[in-house]
């Protein structure tokens, strides 16, 4: 069995975070789920 490198996983009504450092990503996904918006993409360098 392989593993995915996902930081946040949604399975039906369950949303889980992959690590302690995924807290902000997890929070953004939860807020996006509540308000019906797509989560932001990765940051870009200026």
Short mmCIF file of C-alpha atoms in Angstrom, two decimals:
data_model
loop_
_atom_site.label_atom_id
_atom_site.label_comp_id
_atom_site.label_asym_id
_atom_site.label_seq_id
_atom_site.Cartn_x
_atom_site.Cartn_y
_atom_site.Cartn_z
CA UNK A 1 0.00 0.00 0.00
CA UNK A 2 1.27 3.45 -0.88
CA UNK A 3 0.74 6.67 0.98
CA UNK A 4 -0.36 10.01 -0.36
CA UNK A 5 1.49 13.17 0.57
CA UNK A 6 -1.74 15.08 1.32
CA UNK A 7 -1.71 17.50 4.23
CA UNK A 8 -5.51 17.64 4.47
CA UNK A 9 -7.90 14.83 3.50
CA UNK A 10 -11.69 15.05 3.20
CA UNK A 11 -13.72 11.82 3.30
CA UNK A 12 -17.43 12.52 3.44
CA UNK A 13 -18.12 14.38 6.67
CA UNK A 14 -14.62 13.79 8.09
CA UNK A 15 -11.74 16.20 7.46
CA UNK A 16 -8.31 15.31 8.87
CA UNK A 17 -4.95 17.08 8.94
CA UNK A 18 -1.75 15.18 8.16
CA UNK A 19 0.64 16.78 10.64
CA UNK A 20 1.05 19.44 13.28
CA UNK A 21 2.39 21.88 10.69
CA UNK A 22 -0.71 21.37 8.51
CA UNK A 23 -2.83 23.36 10.98
CA UNK A 24 -3.19 26.46 8.80
CA UNK A 25 -3.92 24.37 5.69
CA UNK A 26 -6.47 22.39 7.69
CA UNK A 27 -8.15 25.57 8.96
CA UNK A 28 -8.35 27.04 5.45
CA UNK A 29 -9.97 23.88 4.09
CA UNK A 30 -12.51 23.81 6.94
CA UNK A 31 -13.40 27.48 6.36
CA UNK A 32 -13.68 26.83 2.61
CA UNK A 33 -16.02 23.91 3.30
CA UNK A 34 -18.21 26.03 5.58
CA UNK A 35 -18.43 29.00 3.22
CA UNK A 36 -18.42 27.03 -0.05
CA UNK A 37 -15.23 28.48 -1.52
CA UNK A 38 -12.26 26.72 -3.06
CA UNK A 39 -9.17 26.68 -0.82
CA UNK A 40 -6.33 28.95 -1.96
CA UNK A 41 -3.55 27.58 -4.13
CA UNK A 42 0.10 27.47 -3.14
CA UNK A 43 1.86 30.77 -2.46
CA UNK A 44 3.78 32.43 -5.27
CA UNK A 45 7.12 34.20 -5.11
CA UNK A 46 7.28 37.85 -6.06
#
